Short mmCIF file of C-alpha atoms and ligand atoms in Angstrom, two decimals:
data_model
loop_
_atom_site.label_atom_id
_atom_site.label_comp_id
_atom_site.label_asym_id
_atom_site.label_seq_id
_atom_site.Cartn_x
_atom_site.Cartn_y
_atom_site.Cartn_z
CA MET A 29 0.42 -139.16 -54.86
CA SER A 30 4.00 -138.45 -53.78
CA PHE A 31 5.92 -135.30 -52.94
CA VAL A 32 7.36 -135.41 -56.46
CA ASP A 33 3.93 -134.41 -57.78
CA ASN A 34 4.25 -131.17 -55.83
CA ILE A 35 7.69 -130.33 -57.12
CA ARG A 36 8.23 -127.66 -59.77
CA ARG A 37 10.28 -129.60 -62.27
CA VAL A 38 12.02 -127.79 -65.14
CA ILE A 39 14.66 -128.47 -67.74
CA PRO A 40 17.27 -125.84 -66.83
CA TYR A 41 19.28 -123.55 -69.06
CA THR A 42 22.70 -124.96 -69.98
CA PRO A 43 25.43 -122.41 -69.35
CA GLY A 44 28.68 -122.52 -71.35
CA GLU A 45 31.55 -124.44 -69.76
CA GLN A 46 33.87 -122.65 -67.32
CA PRO A 47 36.95 -124.91 -67.41
CA GLN A 48 39.40 -124.61 -64.50
CA LYS A 49 42.47 -125.13 -66.70
CA LYS A 50 43.86 -122.35 -68.87
CA VAL A 51 42.29 -122.45 -72.32
CA ILE A 52 41.53 -120.04 -75.13
CA LYS A 53 38.03 -119.33 -73.95
CA LEU A 54 35.73 -118.19 -76.73
CA ASN A 55 32.56 -119.93 -75.57
CA THR A 56 30.60 -117.53 -73.33
CA ASN A 57 31.02 -114.09 -74.92
CA GLU A 58 33.11 -112.73 -72.07
CA CYS A 59 35.42 -109.78 -72.64
CA PRO A 60 39.05 -110.72 -73.37
CA TYR A 61 40.28 -107.57 -71.62
CA PRO A 62 40.25 -106.87 -67.89
CA PRO A 63 37.75 -104.41 -66.38
CA SER A 64 38.65 -100.72 -66.21
CA PRO A 65 41.51 -99.88 -63.80
CA SER A 66 39.00 -97.67 -61.97
CA VAL A 67 37.13 -100.83 -60.95
CA LYS A 68 40.27 -102.17 -59.26
CA LYS A 69 40.86 -98.81 -57.60
CA ALA A 70 37.31 -98.63 -56.30
CA LEU A 71 37.38 -102.18 -54.95
CA ASP A 72 40.86 -101.72 -53.40
CA GLY A 73 39.56 -98.60 -51.69
CA MET A 74 36.41 -100.25 -50.39
CA ASP A 75 36.07 -100.37 -46.61
CA THR A 76 35.26 -104.03 -45.97
CA ASP A 77 33.66 -103.08 -42.64
CA VAL A 78 30.61 -101.99 -44.66
CA LEU A 79 30.03 -105.65 -45.56
CA ARG A 80 28.61 -105.98 -42.04
CA LEU A 81 25.60 -104.07 -43.32
CA TYR A 82 23.03 -105.09 -45.91
CA PRO A 83 23.65 -103.44 -49.27
CA GLU A 84 21.67 -100.45 -50.55
CA VAL A 85 18.17 -101.68 -51.11
CA ALA A 86 17.56 -99.41 -54.12
CA CYS A 87 21.10 -99.90 -55.55
CA ASP A 88 21.64 -96.11 -55.37
CA THR A 89 25.40 -96.05 -55.95
CA LEU A 90 24.99 -97.92 -59.22
CA ASN A 91 21.62 -96.58 -60.32
CA ASP A 92 22.66 -92.94 -59.81
CA ALA A 93 25.75 -93.55 -61.95
CA LEU A 94 23.69 -95.26 -64.67
CA CYS A 95 21.11 -92.47 -64.75
CA SER A 96 23.62 -89.69 -65.11
CA TYR A 97 25.60 -91.60 -67.77
CA TYR A 98 22.58 -92.48 -69.90
CA GLY A 99 20.58 -89.32 -69.14
CA VAL A 100 17.63 -91.29 -67.77
CA PRO A 101 15.42 -90.21 -64.82
CA ARG A 102 16.13 -92.05 -61.57
CA GLU A 103 12.69 -93.69 -61.49
CA CYS A 104 13.32 -95.27 -64.89
CA VAL A 105 16.19 -97.61 -63.95
CA PHE A 106 16.37 -101.03 -62.30
CA SER A 107 19.45 -103.16 -61.54
CA GLY A 108 19.95 -106.84 -60.88
CA VAL A 109 22.40 -109.70 -60.52
CA GLY A 110 23.37 -109.85 -64.17
CA SER A 111 20.85 -109.24 -66.92
CA ASP A 112 19.67 -112.83 -66.36
CA ASP A 113 18.26 -111.66 -63.03
CA VAL A 114 16.76 -108.53 -64.60
CA LEU A 115 15.18 -110.54 -67.43
CA SER A 116 13.88 -113.15 -65.04
CA MET A 117 12.21 -110.42 -62.92
CA CYS A 118 10.77 -108.88 -66.11
CA PHE A 119 9.23 -112.24 -67.11
CA LEU A 120 7.76 -112.61 -63.64
CA ALA A 121 6.42 -109.04 -63.46
CA PHE A 122 5.22 -108.37 -67.00
CA PHE A 123 4.04 -111.72 -68.34
CA ALA A 124 1.16 -112.75 -66.11
CA GLY A 125 -1.46 -112.91 -68.87
CA LYS A 126 -3.06 -115.82 -70.69
CA ASP A 127 -1.94 -115.08 -74.25
CA PRO A 128 1.43 -116.48 -75.32
CA VAL A 129 4.58 -114.41 -75.01
CA LEU A 130 6.34 -114.19 -78.39
CA PHE A 131 10.06 -114.50 -79.10
CA PRO A 132 12.08 -115.82 -82.06
CA ASP A 133 12.65 -119.57 -82.48
CA ILE A 134 16.37 -118.88 -82.55
CA THR A 135 17.35 -116.55 -79.74
CA TYR A 136 18.78 -116.53 -76.23
CA SER A 137 17.95 -119.99 -74.93
CA PHE A 138 17.07 -118.75 -71.45
CA TYR A 139 13.76 -117.17 -72.57
CA ASP A 140 11.87 -120.44 -72.88
CA VAL A 141 13.37 -121.64 -69.59
CA TRP A 142 11.98 -118.63 -67.69
CA ALA A 143 8.65 -119.08 -69.43
CA GLU A 144 8.60 -122.74 -68.34
CA VAL A 145 9.66 -122.10 -64.75
CA TYR A 146 7.09 -119.32 -64.26
CA ARG A 147 4.41 -121.24 -66.19
CA ILE A 148 4.09 -118.46 -68.78
CA PRO A 149 2.50 -119.51 -72.09
CA TYR A 150 4.81 -118.74 -75.03
CA GLU A 151 5.11 -119.18 -78.76
CA THR A 152 8.26 -119.00 -80.85
CA VAL A 153 8.26 -117.05 -84.11
CA PRO A 154 10.55 -118.43 -86.85
CA LEU A 155 13.40 -116.25 -88.08
CA ASP A 156 13.58 -115.82 -91.85
CA GLU A 157 16.05 -117.76 -94.03
CA ALA A 158 18.84 -115.26 -93.34
CA PHE A 159 18.29 -115.49 -89.56
CA GLY A 160 16.43 -112.16 -89.63
CA ILE A 161 13.52 -111.05 -87.43
CA ARG A 162 10.46 -109.90 -89.42
CA PRO A 163 8.64 -107.22 -87.40
CA GLN A 164 5.33 -107.99 -89.14
CA ASP A 165 5.39 -111.49 -87.61
CA TYR A 166 4.82 -109.87 -84.23
CA ARG A 167 1.39 -108.49 -85.12
CA LYS A 168 -0.77 -111.13 -83.52
CA PRO A 169 -2.44 -111.41 -80.12
CA ASN A 170 0.18 -111.99 -77.44
CA GLY A 171 0.93 -111.59 -73.76
CA GLY A 172 4.30 -109.94 -74.34
CA VAL A 173 7.26 -109.84 -76.73
CA VAL A 174 10.98 -110.43 -76.15
CA ILE A 175 13.58 -109.45 -78.74
CA ALA A 176 17.35 -109.74 -78.28
CA ASN A 177 19.01 -107.00 -80.35
CA PRO A 178 21.57 -107.84 -81.61
CA ASN A 179 20.13 -111.33 -81.50
CA ALA A 180 21.94 -114.23 -79.89
CA PRO A 181 23.42 -116.55 -81.03
CA THR A 182 23.25 -115.09 -84.56
CA GLY A 183 24.73 -111.63 -83.91
CA ALA A 184 22.27 -110.09 -86.40
CA ALA A 185 20.97 -106.62 -85.51
CA LEU A 186 17.59 -105.09 -86.21
CA GLY A 187 17.31 -101.36 -87.02
CA LEU A 188 15.55 -98.98 -84.65
CA ASP A 189 12.67 -98.56 -87.12
CA ALA A 190 11.98 -102.29 -87.03
CA ILE A 191 12.17 -102.36 -83.22
CA GLU A 192 9.80 -99.37 -83.04
CA ASP A 193 7.45 -101.16 -85.43
CA ILE A 194 7.25 -104.09 -82.97
CA VAL A 195 6.78 -101.80 -79.94
CA SER A 196 4.12 -99.64 -81.63
CA HIS A 197 2.11 -102.63 -82.89
CA ASN A 198 2.00 -104.18 -79.42
CA LYS A 199 0.73 -101.37 -77.23
CA ASP A 200 -1.23 -103.80 -75.05
CA SER A 201 1.85 -105.88 -74.23
CA VAL A 202 5.19 -105.21 -72.63
CA VAL A 203 8.00 -105.49 -75.19
CA ILE A 204 11.43 -106.37 -73.75
CA ILE A 205 14.47 -105.45 -75.83
CA ASP A 206 17.49 -107.40 -74.58
CA GLU A 207 20.53 -105.32 -75.55
CA ALA A 208 23.24 -107.52 -74.01
CA TYR A 209 25.43 -106.96 -77.10
CA ILE A 210 24.38 -103.46 -78.23
CA ASP A 211 27.74 -101.87 -77.38
CA PHE A 212 29.32 -103.85 -80.24
CA GLY A 213 26.89 -102.70 -82.95
CA GLY A 214 23.26 -101.98 -83.74
CA GLU A 215 21.05 -99.11 -82.63
CA THR A 216 19.78 -98.85 -79.10
CA ALA A 217 16.05 -98.70 -78.38
CA LEU A 218 16.70 -96.49 -75.36
CA PRO A 219 15.01 -93.40 -76.90
CA LEU A 220 11.77 -95.41 -77.12
CA ILE A 221 11.29 -95.49 -73.33
CA LYS A 222 10.30 -91.79 -73.47
CA LYS A 223 7.88 -92.32 -76.33
CA TYR A 224 6.11 -95.57 -75.36
CA ASP A 225 4.81 -96.84 -72.05
CA ASN A 226 5.25 -100.54 -72.95
CA VAL A 227 8.97 -100.98 -73.65
CA VAL A 228 11.90 -102.03 -71.43
CA VAL A 229 15.54 -102.02 -72.55
CA VAL A 230 17.81 -104.52 -70.77
CA ARG A 231 21.61 -104.20 -70.59
CA THR A 232 24.54 -106.00 -68.98
CA MET A 233 28.05 -105.23 -67.74
CA SER A 234 29.14 -108.80 -68.47
CA LYS A 235 30.35 -108.18 -72.02
CA SER A 236 31.31 -104.62 -72.95
CA ARG A 237 32.29 -103.64 -69.39
CA ALA A 238 34.28 -106.83 -68.74
CA LEU A 239 32.47 -107.59 -65.48
CA ALA A 240 30.86 -111.01 -66.05
CA GLY A 241 32.25 -112.17 -62.70
CA MET A 242 30.52 -109.34 -60.81
CA ARG A 243 27.02 -110.14 -62.12
CA ILE A 244 25.64 -106.70 -62.96
CA GLY A 245 22.65 -106.10 -65.23
CA TYR A 246 20.18 -103.24 -65.50
CA CYS A 247 17.23 -102.05 -67.48
CA PHE A 248 15.54 -98.81 -68.42
CA GLY A 249 11.85 -98.30 -68.89
CA PRO A 250 8.91 -95.99 -68.20
CA ALA A 251 8.55 -95.22 -64.46
CA GLN A 252 5.32 -97.23 -64.17
CA LEU A 253 6.93 -100.44 -65.50
CA ILE A 254 10.01 -99.95 -63.29
CA LYS A 255 7.69 -99.62 -60.30
CA TYR A 256 5.99 -102.95 -61.13
CA LEU A 257 9.45 -104.50 -61.51
CA ASN A 258 10.54 -103.21 -58.10
CA ASP A 259 7.33 -104.50 -56.52
CA VAL A 260 8.21 -107.99 -57.77
CA LYS A 261 11.85 -107.69 -56.73
CA TYR A 262 10.89 -106.63 -53.20
CA SER A 263 8.54 -109.61 -53.08
CA VAL A 264 11.31 -112.09 -53.90
CA ASN A 265 14.59 -110.74 -52.46
CA SER A 266 15.05 -107.12 -51.37
CA TYR A 267 18.84 -107.17 -51.42
CA THR A 268 19.73 -108.64 -54.77
CA MET A 269 22.97 -106.83 -55.55
CA ASN A 270 25.93 -106.97 -53.19
CA THR A 271 27.90 -103.90 -52.11
CA PRO A 272 31.12 -104.67 -54.08
CA ALA A 273 29.02 -105.08 -57.24
CA LEU A 274 27.37 -101.69 -56.73
CA VAL A 275 30.77 -100.05 -56.22
CA ALA A 276 32.42 -101.85 -59.16
CA GLY A 277 29.53 -101.13 -61.50
CA ALA A 278 29.53 -97.42 -60.73
CA ALA A 279 33.31 -97.28 -61.26
CA ALA A 280 33.03 -99.06 -64.62
CA ILE A 281 30.34 -96.65 -65.83
CA GLY A 282 32.58 -93.76 -64.78
CA ASP A 283 35.41 -94.77 -67.15
CA ASP A 284 33.97 -94.09 -70.57
CA GLU A 285 37.33 -93.78 -72.29
CA TYR A 286 38.34 -97.31 -71.32
CA PHE A 287 34.92 -98.66 -72.35
CA ARG A 288 35.23 -97.04 -75.78
CA ASP A 289 38.75 -98.38 -76.18
CA ILE A 290 37.96 -102.04 -75.44
CA THR A 291 34.71 -102.13 -77.41
CA SER A 292 36.35 -100.59 -80.48
CA ARG A 293 39.23 -103.06 -80.20
CA ILE A 294 36.78 -105.97 -80.14
CA ILE A 295 34.90 -104.59 -83.16
CA LYS A 296 38.19 -104.23 -85.07
CA THR A 297 39.22 -107.79 -84.20
CA ARG A 298 35.77 -109.03 -85.27
CA THR A 299 36.16 -107.46 -88.71
CA ALA A 300 39.65 -108.87 -89.23
CA PHE A 301 38.79 -112.34 -87.93
CA GLY A 302 35.57 -112.43 -89.98
CA GLN A 303 37.61 -111.92 -93.11
CA ARG A 304 39.93 -114.79 -92.24
CA LEU A 305 36.98 -117.05 -91.41
CA ARG A 306 35.54 -116.34 -94.86
CA GLU A 307 38.90 -117.23 -96.42
CA LEU A 308 38.61 -120.60 -94.70
CA GLY A 309 35.19 -121.11 -96.29
CA PHE A 310 33.02 -120.43 -93.25
CA THR A 311 29.70 -118.67 -93.86
CA PHE A 312 27.92 -116.34 -91.46
CA VAL A 313 25.58 -113.40 -91.26
CA GLU A 314 27.14 -110.03 -90.42
CA SER A 315 27.64 -109.78 -86.68
CA SER A 316 26.91 -106.70 -84.58
CA ALA A 317 27.95 -108.51 -81.38
CA ASN A 318 31.18 -109.72 -79.73
CA PHE A 319 30.89 -113.10 -81.43
CA ILE A 320 30.46 -114.61 -84.89
CA PHE A 321 27.98 -117.38 -85.59
CA ALA A 322 29.55 -119.34 -88.41
CA ALA A 323 28.97 -122.54 -90.37
CA PRO A 324 32.07 -124.46 -91.46
CA PRO A 325 32.59 -125.40 -95.12
CA ALA A 326 31.29 -128.82 -96.27
CA PRO A 327 32.01 -131.62 -95.59
CA PHE A 328 33.04 -130.49 -92.10
CA GLU A 329 30.47 -130.66 -89.33
CA ALA A 330 30.27 -128.01 -86.64
CA SER A 331 30.23 -130.69 -83.91
CA PHE A 332 33.46 -132.20 -85.28
CA ILE A 333 35.25 -128.85 -85.33
CA PHE A 334 33.94 -128.05 -81.85
CA GLU A 335 35.47 -131.29 -80.49
CA GLU A 336 38.74 -130.88 -82.37
CA LEU A 337 39.16 -127.34 -81.04
CA LYS A 338 38.38 -128.51 -77.53
CA LYS A 339 41.08 -131.19 -77.76
CA ARG A 340 43.47 -128.33 -78.52
CA ASP A 341 42.20 -126.28 -75.55
CA ILE A 342 40.19 -123.82 -77.62
CA TYR A 343 36.62 -123.55 -76.37
CA VAL A 344 33.83 -122.23 -78.62
CA ARG A 345 30.07 -122.85 -78.31
CA HIS A 346 28.04 -125.40 -80.24
CA PHE A 347 24.25 -125.64 -79.83
CA LYS A 348 22.83 -129.02 -80.82
CA LYS A 349 19.31 -127.60 -80.83
CA PRO A 350 17.33 -126.30 -82.64
CA GLU A 351 18.40 -128.28 -85.69
CA ARG A 352 18.58 -125.17 -87.87
CA ILE A 353 21.59 -123.93 -85.95
CA ALA A 354 23.33 -127.24 -85.21
CA GLY A 355 25.62 -126.65 -88.21
CA HIS A 356 27.04 -123.48 -86.67
CA LEU A 357 29.64 -122.54 -84.08
CA ARG A 358 29.36 -119.42 -81.96
CA ILE A 359 32.82 -117.97 -81.63
CA THR A 360 33.44 -115.18 -79.12
CA ILE A 361 35.83 -112.45 -80.27
CA GLY A 362 38.96 -112.61 -78.11
CA THR A 363 42.26 -110.75 -78.40
CA ASP A 364 44.03 -110.52 -81.78
CA GLU A 365 46.51 -113.16 -80.56
CA GLU A 366 43.76 -115.58 -79.53
CA MET A 367 41.99 -115.16 -82.87
CA GLU A 368 45.27 -115.74 -84.73
CA THR A 369 45.80 -119.01 -82.82
CA LEU A 370 42.22 -120.01 -83.59
CA TYR A 371 42.67 -119.22 -87.27
CA GLU A 372 45.84 -121.31 -87.47
CA THR A 373 44.22 -124.18 -85.61
CA LEU A 374 41.14 -124.10 -87.84
CA SER A 375 43.41 -124.11 -90.92
CA ASP A 376 45.07 -127.28 -89.58
CA ILE A 377 41.76 -128.98 -88.80
CA LEU A 378 40.33 -128.18 -92.24
CA GLU A 379 43.39 -129.45 -94.09
N1 PMP B 23 20.91 -111.83 -72.83
C1 PMP B 23 21.61 -112.43 -73.80
C2 PMP B 23 21.12 -112.32 -75.19
C3 PMP B 23 22.79 -113.13 -73.49
O1 PMP B 23 23.47 -113.76 -74.45
C4 PMP B 23 23.23 -113.20 -72.15
C5 PMP B 23 24.51 -113.91 -71.80
N2 PMP B 23 24.42 -115.26 -71.61
C6 PMP B 23 22.45 -112.57 -71.17
C7 PMP B 23 21.30 -111.88 -71.54
C8 PMP B 23 22.77 -112.66 -69.71
O2 PMP B 23 23.96 -112.06 -69.38
P1 PMP B 23 24.31 -111.64 -67.90
O3 PMP B 23 23.37 -112.37 -66.96
O4 PMP B 23 25.72 -112.04 -67.70
O5 PMP B 23 24.11 -110.16 -67.83
#
């Protein structure tokens, strides 16, 4: 017996690289545009003396703004340090049963890590041939369900009917819908929180609000589930979100015009770049997110293209596992200029 036997050992999630040098960074689905000018204004105007005090314990500044923007009652919202924190708290709070939690075999690769670290039993459900989620596959005994919609890293979206099918067939489990990318396409499951007592919808400001560096995530759900979530949060760390994040998040939510402008620009760039990728012979399923998950034309291997791009200071993401996706590259949608440079570089590599 040694102390090592008492240590909680896990294989951690691997985040995308954050290189210090200036590169074309299309590897972590960040927003290519800066946050709303109202974020800068709010932070510039912040009295730093308040940093002497602990932040708002119930994240009121941010949660009030979220509730009025989304038209959700105050007791139905919860915020955290990025949606990773919110999701992690959801796993801890909602998945304490013995049956396995279900999620797709190809999805956000943090889900199995949280399951492992919290010792939650889980089972992965294979996507179909076209990387689609089949709602009927989620009709078996389980201790919870997690669906990313649009899914990551595929970008494929599931309609609201299909999401509702999963929620309504799992009334004895909590169903988490991770909508990290919903502002770029797909239908939100937000209306379901009024209709069902077992669904939670998770969002982030890291992508469509251009605030990845602030770490702001939130979720909406029935009051009872939000209460359980708060009970867990207050049992781990009462003051999760810092004061500047609360101020910046509220300011970002307050500038809807800017939000609509940058998200529609990204969608437009995605359409144009997708067309050019197809011209180069890449194949991919239609993306509803701020990235495209594409396989290069034979005989080129995704890993080769990944390395060649990196040598030229263009960073995209390549997942070696699971094997079914190792032939793909996940390419974040940047500015039109960045995508033009990528297109030209890919043309050279494929020559
Ligand atoms: N869910 C999905 C599907 C994601 O891709 C990400 C980004 N890595 C997150 C949640 C977490 O994002 P954040 O913690 O920045 O809100």
